[in-house]
mmCIF file with all atom_site columns, C-alpha atoms in Angstrom:
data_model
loop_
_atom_site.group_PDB
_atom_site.id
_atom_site.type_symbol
_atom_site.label_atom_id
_atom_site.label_alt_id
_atom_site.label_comp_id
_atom_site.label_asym_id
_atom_site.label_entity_id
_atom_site.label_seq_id
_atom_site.pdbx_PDB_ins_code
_atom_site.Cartn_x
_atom_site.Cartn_y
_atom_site.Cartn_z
_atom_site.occupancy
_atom_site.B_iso_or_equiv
_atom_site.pdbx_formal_charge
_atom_site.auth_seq_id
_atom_site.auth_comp_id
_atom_site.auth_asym_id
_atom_site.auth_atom_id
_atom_site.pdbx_PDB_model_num
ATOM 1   C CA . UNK A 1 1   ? 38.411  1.077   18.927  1.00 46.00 ? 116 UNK A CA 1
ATOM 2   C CA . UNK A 1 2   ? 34.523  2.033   18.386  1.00 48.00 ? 117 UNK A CA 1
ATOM 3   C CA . UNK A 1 3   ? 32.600  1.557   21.553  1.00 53.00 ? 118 UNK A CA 1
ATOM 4   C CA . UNK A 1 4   ? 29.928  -1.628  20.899  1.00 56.00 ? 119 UNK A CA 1
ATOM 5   C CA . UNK A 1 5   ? 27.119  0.873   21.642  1.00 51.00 ? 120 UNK A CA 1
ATOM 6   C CA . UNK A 1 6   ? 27.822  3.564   19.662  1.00 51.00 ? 121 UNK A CA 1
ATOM 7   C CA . UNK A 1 7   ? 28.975  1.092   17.045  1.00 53.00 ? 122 UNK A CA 1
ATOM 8   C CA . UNK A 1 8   ? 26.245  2.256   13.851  1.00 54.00 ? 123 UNK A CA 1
ATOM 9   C CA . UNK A 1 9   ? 25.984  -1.485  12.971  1.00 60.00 ? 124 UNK A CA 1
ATOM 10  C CA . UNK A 1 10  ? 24.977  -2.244  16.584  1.00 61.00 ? 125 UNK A CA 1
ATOM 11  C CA . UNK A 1 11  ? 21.433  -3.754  16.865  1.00 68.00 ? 126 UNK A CA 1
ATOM 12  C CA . UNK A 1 12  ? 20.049  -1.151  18.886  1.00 68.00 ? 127 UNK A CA 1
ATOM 13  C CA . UNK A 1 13  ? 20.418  1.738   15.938  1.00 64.00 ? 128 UNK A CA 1
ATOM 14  C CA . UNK A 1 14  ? 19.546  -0.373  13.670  1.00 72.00 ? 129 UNK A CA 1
ATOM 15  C CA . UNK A 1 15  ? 15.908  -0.543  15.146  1.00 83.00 ? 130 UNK A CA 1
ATOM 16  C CA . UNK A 1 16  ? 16.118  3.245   15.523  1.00 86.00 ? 131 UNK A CA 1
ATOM 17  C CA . UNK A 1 17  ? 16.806  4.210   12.004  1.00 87.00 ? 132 UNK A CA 1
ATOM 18  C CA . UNK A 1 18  ? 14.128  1.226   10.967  1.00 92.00 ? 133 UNK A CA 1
ATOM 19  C CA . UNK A 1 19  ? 11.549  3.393   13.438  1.00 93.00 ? 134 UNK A CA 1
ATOM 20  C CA . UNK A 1 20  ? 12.582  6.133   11.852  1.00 94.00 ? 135 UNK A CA 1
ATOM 21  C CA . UNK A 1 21  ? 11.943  5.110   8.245   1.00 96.00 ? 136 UNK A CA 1
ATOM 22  C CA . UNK A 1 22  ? 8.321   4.204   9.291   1.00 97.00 ? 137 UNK A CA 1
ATOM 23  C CA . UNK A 1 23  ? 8.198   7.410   10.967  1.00 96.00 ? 138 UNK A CA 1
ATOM 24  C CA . UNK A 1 24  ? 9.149   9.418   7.888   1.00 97.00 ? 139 UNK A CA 1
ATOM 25  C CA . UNK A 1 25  ? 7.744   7.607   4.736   1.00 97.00 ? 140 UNK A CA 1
ATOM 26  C CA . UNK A 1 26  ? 4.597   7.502   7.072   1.00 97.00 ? 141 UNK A CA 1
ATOM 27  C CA . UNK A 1 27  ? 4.435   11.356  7.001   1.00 97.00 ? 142 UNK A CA 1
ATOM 28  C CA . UNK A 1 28  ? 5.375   11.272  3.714   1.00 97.00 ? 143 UNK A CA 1
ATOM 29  C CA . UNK A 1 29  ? 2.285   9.611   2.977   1.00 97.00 ? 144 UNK A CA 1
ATOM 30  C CA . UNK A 1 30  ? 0.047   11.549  4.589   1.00 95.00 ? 145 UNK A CA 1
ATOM 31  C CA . UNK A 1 31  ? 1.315   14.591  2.925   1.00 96.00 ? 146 UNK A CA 1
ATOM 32  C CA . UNK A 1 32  ? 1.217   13.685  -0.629  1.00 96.00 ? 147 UNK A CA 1
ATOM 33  C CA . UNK A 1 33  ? -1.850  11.911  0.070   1.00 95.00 ? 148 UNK A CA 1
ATOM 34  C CA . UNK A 1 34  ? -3.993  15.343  1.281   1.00 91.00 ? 149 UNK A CA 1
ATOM 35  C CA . UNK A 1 35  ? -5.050  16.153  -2.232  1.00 89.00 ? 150 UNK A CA 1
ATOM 36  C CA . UNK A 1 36  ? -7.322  12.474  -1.772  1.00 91.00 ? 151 UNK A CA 1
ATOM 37  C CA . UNK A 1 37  ? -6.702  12.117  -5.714  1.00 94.00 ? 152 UNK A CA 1
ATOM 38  C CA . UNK A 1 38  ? -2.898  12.031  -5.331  1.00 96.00 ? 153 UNK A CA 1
ATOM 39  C CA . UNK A 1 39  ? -3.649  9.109   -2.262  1.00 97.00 ? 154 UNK A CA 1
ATOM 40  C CA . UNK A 1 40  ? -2.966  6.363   -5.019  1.00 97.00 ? 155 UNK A CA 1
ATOM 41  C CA . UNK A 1 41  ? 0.460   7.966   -6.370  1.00 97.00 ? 156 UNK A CA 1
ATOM 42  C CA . UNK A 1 42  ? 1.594   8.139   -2.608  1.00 98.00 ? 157 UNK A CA 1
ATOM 43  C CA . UNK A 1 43  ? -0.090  4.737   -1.987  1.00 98.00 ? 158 UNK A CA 1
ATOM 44  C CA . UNK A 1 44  ? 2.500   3.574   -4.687  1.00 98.00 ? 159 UNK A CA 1
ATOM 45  C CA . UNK A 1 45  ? 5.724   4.952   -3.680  1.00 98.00 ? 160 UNK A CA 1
ATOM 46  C CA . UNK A 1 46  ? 4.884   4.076   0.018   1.00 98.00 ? 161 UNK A CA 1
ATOM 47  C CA . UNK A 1 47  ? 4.346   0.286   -0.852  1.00 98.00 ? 162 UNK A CA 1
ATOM 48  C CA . UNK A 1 48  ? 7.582   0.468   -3.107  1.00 97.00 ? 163 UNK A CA 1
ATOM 49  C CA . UNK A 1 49  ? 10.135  2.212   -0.540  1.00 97.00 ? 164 UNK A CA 1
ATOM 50  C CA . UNK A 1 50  ? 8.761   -0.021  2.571   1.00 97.00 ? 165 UNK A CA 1
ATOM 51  C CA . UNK A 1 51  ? 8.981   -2.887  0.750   1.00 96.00 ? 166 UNK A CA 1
ATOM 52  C CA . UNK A 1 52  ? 12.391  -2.500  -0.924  1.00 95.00 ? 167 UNK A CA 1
ATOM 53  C CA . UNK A 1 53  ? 13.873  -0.298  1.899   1.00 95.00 ? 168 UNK A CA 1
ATOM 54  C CA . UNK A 1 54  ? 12.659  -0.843  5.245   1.00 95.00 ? 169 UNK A CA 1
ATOM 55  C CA . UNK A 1 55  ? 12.107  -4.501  4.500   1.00 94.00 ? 170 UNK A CA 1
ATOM 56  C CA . UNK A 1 56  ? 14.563  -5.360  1.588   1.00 92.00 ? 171 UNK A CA 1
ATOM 57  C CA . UNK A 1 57  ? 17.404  -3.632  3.376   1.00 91.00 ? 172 UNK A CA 1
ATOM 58  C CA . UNK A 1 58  ? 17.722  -1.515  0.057   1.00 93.00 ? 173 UNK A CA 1
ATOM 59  C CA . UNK A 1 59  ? 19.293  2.297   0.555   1.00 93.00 ? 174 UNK A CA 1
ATOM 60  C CA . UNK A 1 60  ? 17.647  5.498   0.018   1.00 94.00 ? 175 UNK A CA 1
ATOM 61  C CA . UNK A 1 61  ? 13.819  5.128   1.212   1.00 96.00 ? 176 UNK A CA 1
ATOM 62  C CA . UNK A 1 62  ? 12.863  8.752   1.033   1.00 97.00 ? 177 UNK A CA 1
ATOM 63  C CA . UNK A 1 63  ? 14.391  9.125   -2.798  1.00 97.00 ? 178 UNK A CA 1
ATOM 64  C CA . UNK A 1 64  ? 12.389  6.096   -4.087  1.00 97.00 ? 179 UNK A CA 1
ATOM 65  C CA . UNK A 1 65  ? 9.730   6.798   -2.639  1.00 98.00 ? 180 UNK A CA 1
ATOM 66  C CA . UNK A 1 66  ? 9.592   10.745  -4.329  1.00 97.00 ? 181 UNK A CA 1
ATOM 67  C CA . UNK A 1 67  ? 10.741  9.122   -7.319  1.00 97.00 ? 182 UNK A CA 1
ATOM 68  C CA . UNK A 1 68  ? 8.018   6.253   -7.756  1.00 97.00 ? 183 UNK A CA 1
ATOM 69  C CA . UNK A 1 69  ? 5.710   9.419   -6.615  1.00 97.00 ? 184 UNK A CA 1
ATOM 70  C CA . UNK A 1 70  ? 6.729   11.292  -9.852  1.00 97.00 ? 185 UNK A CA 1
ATOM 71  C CA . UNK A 1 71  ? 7.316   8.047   -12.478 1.00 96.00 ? 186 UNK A CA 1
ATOM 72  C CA . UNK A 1 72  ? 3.855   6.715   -11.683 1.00 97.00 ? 187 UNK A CA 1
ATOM 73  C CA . UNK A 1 73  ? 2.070   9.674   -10.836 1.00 97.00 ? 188 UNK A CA 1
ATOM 74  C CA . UNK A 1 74  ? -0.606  9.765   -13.756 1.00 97.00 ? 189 UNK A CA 1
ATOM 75  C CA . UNK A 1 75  ? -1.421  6.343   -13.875 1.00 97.00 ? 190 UNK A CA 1
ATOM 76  C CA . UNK A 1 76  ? -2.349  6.120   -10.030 1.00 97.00 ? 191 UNK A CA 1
ATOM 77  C CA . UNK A 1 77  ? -3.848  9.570   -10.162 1.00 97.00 ? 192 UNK A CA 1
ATOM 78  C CA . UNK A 1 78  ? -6.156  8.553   -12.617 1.00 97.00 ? 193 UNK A CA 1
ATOM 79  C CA . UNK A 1 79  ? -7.018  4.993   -11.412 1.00 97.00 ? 194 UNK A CA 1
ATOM 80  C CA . UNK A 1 80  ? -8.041  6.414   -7.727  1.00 97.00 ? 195 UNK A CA 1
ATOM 81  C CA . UNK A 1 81  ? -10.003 8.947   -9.379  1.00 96.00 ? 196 UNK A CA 1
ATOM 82  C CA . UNK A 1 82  ? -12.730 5.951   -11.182 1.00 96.00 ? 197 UNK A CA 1
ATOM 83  C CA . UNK A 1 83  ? -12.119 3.519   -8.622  1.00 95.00 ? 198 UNK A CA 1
ATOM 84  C CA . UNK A 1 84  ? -12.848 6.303   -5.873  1.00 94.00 ? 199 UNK A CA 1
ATOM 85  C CA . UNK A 1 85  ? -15.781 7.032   -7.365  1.00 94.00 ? 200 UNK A CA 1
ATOM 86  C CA . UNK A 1 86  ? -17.034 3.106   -7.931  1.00 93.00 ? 201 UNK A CA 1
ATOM 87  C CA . UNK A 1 87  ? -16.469 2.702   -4.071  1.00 90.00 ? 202 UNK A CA 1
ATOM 88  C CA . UNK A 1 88  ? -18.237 5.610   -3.278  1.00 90.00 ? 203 UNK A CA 1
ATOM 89  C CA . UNK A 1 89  ? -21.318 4.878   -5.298  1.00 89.00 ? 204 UNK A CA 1
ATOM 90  C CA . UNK A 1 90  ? -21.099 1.142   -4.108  1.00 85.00 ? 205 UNK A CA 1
ATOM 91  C CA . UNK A 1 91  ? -21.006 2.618   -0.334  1.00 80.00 ? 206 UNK A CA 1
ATOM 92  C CA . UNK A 1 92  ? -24.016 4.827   -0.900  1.00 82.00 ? 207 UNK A CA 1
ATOM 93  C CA . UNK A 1 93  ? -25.474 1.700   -2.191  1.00 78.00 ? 208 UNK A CA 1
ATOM 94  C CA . UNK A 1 94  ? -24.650 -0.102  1.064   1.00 75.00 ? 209 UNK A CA 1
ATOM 95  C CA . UNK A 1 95  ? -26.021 2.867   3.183   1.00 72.00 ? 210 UNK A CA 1
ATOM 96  C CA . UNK A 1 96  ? -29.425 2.471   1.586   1.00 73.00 ? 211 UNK A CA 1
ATOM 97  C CA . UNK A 1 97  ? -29.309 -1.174  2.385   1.00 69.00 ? 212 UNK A CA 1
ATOM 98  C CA . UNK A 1 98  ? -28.416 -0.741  5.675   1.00 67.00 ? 213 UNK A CA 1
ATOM 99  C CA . UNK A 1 99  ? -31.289 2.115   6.276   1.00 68.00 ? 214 UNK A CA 1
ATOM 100 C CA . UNK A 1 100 ? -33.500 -0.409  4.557   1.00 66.00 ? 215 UNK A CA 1
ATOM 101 C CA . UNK A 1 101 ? -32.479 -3.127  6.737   1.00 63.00 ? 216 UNK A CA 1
ATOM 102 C CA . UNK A 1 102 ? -33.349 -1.088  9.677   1.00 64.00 ? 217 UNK A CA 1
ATOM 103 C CA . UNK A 1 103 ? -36.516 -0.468  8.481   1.00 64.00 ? 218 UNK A CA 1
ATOM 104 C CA . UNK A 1 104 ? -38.002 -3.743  8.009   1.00 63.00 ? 219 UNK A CA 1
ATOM 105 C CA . UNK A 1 105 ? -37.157 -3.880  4.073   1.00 59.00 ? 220 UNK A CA 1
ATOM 106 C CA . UNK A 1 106 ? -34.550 -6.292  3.400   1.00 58.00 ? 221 UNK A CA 1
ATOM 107 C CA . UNK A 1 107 ? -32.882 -8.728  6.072   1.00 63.00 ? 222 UNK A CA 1
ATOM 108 C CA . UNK A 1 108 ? -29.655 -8.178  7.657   1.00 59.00 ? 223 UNK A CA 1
ATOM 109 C CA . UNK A 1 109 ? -28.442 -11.324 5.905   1.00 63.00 ? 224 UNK A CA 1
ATOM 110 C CA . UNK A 1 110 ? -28.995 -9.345  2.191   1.00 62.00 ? 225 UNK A CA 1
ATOM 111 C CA . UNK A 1 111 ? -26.683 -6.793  4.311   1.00 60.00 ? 226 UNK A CA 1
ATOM 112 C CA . UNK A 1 112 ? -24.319 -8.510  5.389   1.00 64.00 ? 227 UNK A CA 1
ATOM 113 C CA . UNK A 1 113 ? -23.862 -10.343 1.452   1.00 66.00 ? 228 UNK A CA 1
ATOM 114 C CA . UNK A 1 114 ? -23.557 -6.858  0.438   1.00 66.00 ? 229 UNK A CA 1
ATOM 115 C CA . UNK A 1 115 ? -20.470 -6.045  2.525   1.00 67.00 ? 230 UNK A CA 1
ATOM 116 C CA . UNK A 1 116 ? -18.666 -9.303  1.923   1.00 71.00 ? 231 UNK A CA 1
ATOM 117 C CA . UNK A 1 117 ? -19.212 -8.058  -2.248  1.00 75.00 ? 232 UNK A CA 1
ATOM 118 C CA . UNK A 1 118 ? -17.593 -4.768  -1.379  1.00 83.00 ? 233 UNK A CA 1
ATOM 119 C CA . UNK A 1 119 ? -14.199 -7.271  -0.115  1.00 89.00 ? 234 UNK A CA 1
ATOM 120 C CA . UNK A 1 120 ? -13.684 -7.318  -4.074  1.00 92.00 ? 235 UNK A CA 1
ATOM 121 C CA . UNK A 1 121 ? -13.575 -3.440  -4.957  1.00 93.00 ? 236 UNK A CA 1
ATOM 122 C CA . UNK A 1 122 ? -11.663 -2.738  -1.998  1.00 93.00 ? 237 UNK A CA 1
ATOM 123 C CA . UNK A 1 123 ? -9.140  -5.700  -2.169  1.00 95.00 ? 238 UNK A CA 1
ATOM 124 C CA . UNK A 1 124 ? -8.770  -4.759  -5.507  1.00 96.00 ? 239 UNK A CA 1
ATOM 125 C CA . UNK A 1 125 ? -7.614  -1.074  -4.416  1.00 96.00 ? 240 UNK A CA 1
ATOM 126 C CA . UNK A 1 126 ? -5.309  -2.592  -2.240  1.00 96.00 ? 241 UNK A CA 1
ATOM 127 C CA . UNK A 1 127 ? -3.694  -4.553  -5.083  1.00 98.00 ? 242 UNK A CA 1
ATOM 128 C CA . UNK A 1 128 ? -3.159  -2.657  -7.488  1.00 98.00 ? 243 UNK A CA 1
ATOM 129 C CA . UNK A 1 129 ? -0.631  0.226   -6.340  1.00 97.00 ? 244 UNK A CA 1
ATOM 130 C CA . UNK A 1 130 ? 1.528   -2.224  -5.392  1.00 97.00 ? 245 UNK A CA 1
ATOM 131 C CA . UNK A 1 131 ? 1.061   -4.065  -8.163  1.00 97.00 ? 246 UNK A CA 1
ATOM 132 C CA . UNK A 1 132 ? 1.891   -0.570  -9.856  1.00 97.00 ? 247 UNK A CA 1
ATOM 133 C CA . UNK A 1 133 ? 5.519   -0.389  -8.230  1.00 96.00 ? 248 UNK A CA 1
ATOM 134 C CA . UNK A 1 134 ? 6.502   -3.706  -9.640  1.00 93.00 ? 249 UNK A CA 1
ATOM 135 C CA . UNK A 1 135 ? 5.078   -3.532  -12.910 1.00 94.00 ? 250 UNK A CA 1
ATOM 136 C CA . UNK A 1 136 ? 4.051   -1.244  -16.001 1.00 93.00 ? 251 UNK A CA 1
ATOM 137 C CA . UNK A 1 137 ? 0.593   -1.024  -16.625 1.00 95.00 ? 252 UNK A CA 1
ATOM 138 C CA . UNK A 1 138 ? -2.119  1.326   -18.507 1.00 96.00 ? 253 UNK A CA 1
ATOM 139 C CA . UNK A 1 139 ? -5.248  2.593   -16.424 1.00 96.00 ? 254 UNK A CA 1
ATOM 140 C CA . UNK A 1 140 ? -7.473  -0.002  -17.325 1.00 97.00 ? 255 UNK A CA 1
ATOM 141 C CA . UNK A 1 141 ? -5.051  -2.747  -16.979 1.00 97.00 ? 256 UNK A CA 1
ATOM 142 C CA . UNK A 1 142 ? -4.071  -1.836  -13.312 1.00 97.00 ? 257 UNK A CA 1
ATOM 143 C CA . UNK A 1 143 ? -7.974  -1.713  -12.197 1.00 97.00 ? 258 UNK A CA 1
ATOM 144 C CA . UNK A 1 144 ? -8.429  -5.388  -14.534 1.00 97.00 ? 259 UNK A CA 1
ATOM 145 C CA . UNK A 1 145 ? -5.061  -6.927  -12.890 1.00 97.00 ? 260 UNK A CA 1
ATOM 146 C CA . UNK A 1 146 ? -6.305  -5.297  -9.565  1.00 97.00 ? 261 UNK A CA 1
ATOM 147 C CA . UNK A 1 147 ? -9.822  -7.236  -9.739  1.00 96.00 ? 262 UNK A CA 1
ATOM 148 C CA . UNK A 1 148 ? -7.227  -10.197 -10.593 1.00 97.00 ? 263 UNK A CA 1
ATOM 149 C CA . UNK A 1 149 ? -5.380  -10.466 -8.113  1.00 97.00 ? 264 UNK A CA 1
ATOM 150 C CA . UNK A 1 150 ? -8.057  -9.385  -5.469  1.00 96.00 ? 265 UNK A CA 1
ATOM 151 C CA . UNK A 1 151 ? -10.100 -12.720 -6.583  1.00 95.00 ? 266 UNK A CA 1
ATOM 152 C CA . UNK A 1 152 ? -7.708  -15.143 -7.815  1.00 96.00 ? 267 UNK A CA 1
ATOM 153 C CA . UNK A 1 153 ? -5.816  -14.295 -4.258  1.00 97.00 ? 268 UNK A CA 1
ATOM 154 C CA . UNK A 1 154 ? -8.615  -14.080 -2.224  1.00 94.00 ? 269 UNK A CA 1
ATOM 155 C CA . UNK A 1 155 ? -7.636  -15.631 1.323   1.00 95.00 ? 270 UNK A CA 1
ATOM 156 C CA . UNK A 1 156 ? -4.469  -12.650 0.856   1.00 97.00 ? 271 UNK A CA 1
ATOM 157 C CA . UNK A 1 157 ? -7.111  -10.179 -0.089  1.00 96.00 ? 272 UNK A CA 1
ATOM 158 C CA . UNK A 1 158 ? -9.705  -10.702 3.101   1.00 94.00 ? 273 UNK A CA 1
ATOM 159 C CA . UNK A 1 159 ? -6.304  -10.700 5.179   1.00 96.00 ? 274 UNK A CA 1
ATOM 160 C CA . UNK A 1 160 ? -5.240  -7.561  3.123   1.00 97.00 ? 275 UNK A CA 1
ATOM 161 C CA . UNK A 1 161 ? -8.659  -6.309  3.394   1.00 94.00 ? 276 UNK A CA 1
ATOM 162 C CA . UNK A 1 162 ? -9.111  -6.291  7.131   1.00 94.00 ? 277 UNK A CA 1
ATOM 163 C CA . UNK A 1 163 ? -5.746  -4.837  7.925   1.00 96.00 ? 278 UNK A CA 1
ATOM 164 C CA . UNK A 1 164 ? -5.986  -1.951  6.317   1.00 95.00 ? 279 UNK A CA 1
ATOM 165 C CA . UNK A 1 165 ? -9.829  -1.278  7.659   1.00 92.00 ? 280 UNK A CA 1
ATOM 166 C CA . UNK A 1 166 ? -8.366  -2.021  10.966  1.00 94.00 ? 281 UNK A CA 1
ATOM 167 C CA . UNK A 1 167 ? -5.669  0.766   10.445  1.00 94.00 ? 282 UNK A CA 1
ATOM 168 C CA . UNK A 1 168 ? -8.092  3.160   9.183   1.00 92.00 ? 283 UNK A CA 1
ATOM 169 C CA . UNK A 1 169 ? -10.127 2.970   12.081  1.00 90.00 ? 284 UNK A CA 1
ATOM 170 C CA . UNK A 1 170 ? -7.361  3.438   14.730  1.00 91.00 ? 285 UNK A CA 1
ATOM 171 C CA . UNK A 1 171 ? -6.422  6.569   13.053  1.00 85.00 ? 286 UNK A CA 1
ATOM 172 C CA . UNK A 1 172 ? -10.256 7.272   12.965  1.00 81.00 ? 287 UNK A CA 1
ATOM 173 C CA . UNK A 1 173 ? -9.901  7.121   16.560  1.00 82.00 ? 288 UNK A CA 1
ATOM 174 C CA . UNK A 1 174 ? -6.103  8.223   17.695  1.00 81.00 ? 289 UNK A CA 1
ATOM 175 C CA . UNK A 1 175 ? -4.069  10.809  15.924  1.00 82.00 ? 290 UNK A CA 1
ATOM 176 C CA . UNK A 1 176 ? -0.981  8.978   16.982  1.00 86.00 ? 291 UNK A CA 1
ATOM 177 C CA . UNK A 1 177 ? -1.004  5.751   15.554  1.00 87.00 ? 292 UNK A CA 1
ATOM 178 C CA . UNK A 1 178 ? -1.501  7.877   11.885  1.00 89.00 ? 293 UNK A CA 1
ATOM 179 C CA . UNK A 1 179 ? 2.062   8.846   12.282  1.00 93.00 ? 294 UNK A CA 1
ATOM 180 C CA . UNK A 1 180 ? 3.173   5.013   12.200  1.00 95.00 ? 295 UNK A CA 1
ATOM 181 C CA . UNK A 1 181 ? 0.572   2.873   10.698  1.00 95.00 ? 296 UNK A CA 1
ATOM 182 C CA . UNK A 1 182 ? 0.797   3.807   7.389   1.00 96.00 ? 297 UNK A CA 1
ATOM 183 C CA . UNK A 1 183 ? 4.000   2.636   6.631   1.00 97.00 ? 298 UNK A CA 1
ATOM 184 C CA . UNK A 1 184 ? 3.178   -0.490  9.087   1.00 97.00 ? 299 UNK A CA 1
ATOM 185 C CA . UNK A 1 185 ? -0.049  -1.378  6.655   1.00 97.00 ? 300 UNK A CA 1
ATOM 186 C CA . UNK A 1 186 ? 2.279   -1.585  3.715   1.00 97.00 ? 301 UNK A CA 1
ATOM 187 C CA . UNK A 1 187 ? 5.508   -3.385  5.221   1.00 97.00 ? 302 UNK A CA 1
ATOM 188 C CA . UNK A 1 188 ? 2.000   -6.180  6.605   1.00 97.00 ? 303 UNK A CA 1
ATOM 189 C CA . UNK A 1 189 ? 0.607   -5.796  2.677   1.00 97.00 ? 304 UNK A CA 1
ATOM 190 C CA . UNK A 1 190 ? 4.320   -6.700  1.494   1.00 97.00 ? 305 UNK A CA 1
ATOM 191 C CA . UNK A 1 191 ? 4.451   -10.049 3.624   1.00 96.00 ? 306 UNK A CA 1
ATOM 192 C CA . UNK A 1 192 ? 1.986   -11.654 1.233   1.00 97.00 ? 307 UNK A CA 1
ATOM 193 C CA . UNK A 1 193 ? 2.446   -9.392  -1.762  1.00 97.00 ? 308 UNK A CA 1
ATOM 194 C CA . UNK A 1 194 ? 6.032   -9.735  -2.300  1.00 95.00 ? 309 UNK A CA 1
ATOM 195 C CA . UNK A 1 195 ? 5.075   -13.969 -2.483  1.00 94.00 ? 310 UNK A CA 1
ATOM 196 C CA . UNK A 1 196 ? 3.159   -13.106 -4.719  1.00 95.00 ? 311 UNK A CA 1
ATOM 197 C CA . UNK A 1 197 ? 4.969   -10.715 -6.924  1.00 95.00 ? 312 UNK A CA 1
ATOM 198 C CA . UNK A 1 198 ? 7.783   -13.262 -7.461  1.00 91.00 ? 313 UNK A CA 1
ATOM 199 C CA . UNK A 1 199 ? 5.491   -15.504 -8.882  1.00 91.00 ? 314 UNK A CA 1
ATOM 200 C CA . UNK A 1 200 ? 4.761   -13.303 -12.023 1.00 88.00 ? 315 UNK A CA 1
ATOM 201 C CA . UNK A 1 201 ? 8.603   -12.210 -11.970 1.00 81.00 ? 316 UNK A CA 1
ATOM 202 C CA . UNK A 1 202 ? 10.748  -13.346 -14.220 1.00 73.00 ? 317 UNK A CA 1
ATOM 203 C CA . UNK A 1 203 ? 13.915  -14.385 -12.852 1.00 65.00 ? 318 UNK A CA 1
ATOM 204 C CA . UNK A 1 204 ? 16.929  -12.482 -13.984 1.00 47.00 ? 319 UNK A CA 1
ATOM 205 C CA . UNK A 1 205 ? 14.418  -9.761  -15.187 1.00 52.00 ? 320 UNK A CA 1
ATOM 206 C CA . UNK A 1 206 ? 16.373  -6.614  -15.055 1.00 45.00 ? 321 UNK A CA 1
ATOM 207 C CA . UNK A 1 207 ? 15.352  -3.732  -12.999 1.00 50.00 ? 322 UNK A CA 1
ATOM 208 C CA . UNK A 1 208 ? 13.676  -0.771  -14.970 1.00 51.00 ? 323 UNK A CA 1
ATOM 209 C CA . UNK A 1 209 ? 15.867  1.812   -16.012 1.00 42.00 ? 324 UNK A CA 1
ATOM 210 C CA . UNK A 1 210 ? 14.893  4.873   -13.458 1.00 50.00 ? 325 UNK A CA 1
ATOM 211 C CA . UNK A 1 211 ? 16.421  2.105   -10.903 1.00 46.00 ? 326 UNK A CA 1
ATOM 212 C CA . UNK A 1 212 ? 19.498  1.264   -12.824 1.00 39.00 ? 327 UNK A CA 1
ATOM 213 C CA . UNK A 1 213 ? 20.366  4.812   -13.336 1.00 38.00 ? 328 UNK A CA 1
ATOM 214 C CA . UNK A 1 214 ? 19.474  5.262   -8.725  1.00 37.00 ? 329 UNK A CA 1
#
């Protein structure tokens, strides 16, 4: 008779090898995401294995989330290469404001408006590698549905918005949260996503064949 604690369905290591997926597909992330151009391909498989994995109770995290690496790989790669550079040209934009606001030159308020306009571009980031794991798009289609989604969702995208600035400061600050938060971001991005997903799901839609043949 199996003892109740070292029983592998017992509570207790079920929480440990949850941990230990976030651990993982956390580094994971971090590692395919060092080239910065490659951060929306590993953006993608990390939203797809926490959500259907560590969430969805699904088996094998660490092989869906190499294989969504590969499969969407030059789509992602070349949407976070024009969307990196529209958010870095819109925050230069905001740093001149900013200096100019310090200066006497425009108010705080015309500031401020500016930052709440950036909630777009960046929600819109947010949206669509996700959005990339569930469905097949074409470069330009992912950054239109991105914008999409980011405004015609907007409550989720603020929320979406501010949880991920939150985690990027924390690692800004602490080394140690980095090798959690990751994964923690996107299982917190999946609690509204995934409502929304399954409203532009078909039902009975059958899954795409790289899944069918895992």
């Amino acid at each position: 008779m199996a003892i109740p604690f070292f029983d592998p369905q017992n509570h207790f290591w079920g929480a440990i090898g949850k941990f230990a997926d976030v651990l993982v597909l956390s580094l994971l992330w971090l590692f395919c995401s060092l080239p910065v151009f490659t951060i929306g391909a590993a953006t993608t498989a990390l939203y797809d294995a926490a959500a259907r994995c560590v969430r969805g109770g699904e088996n094998g995290p660490y092989e869906r989330f190499f294989r969504t690496f590969r499969r969407e790989f030059a789509v992602s790669t070349a949407v976070t290469v024009v969307w990196g550079v529209l958010l870095a040209a819109l925050g230069a934009l905001l740093g001149l404001l900013w200096g100019a606001a310090k200066g006497g030159a425009v108010t705080a308020a015309a500031v401020a408006c500016s930052f709440l306009f950036l909630l777009i571009p960046v929600g819109a980031a947010c949206w669509m590698f996700p959005l990339l794991s569930r469905f097949t798009f074409r470069p330009v289609g992912l950054m239109l549905a991105g914008l999409r989604f980011a405004v015609g969702y907007l409550p989720y995208t603020a929320a979406i918005a501010a949880i991920t600035a939150a985690a990027a400061l924390a690692c800004g600050f602490l080394w140690l949260p980095a090798l959690v938060l990751p994964c923690l971001t996107a299982l917190l991005w999946s609690l509204m996503m995934e409502r929304v997903f399954r409203k532009h799901t078909p039902e009975g839609e059958p899954p795409p064949p790289e899944e069918e043949a895992a």
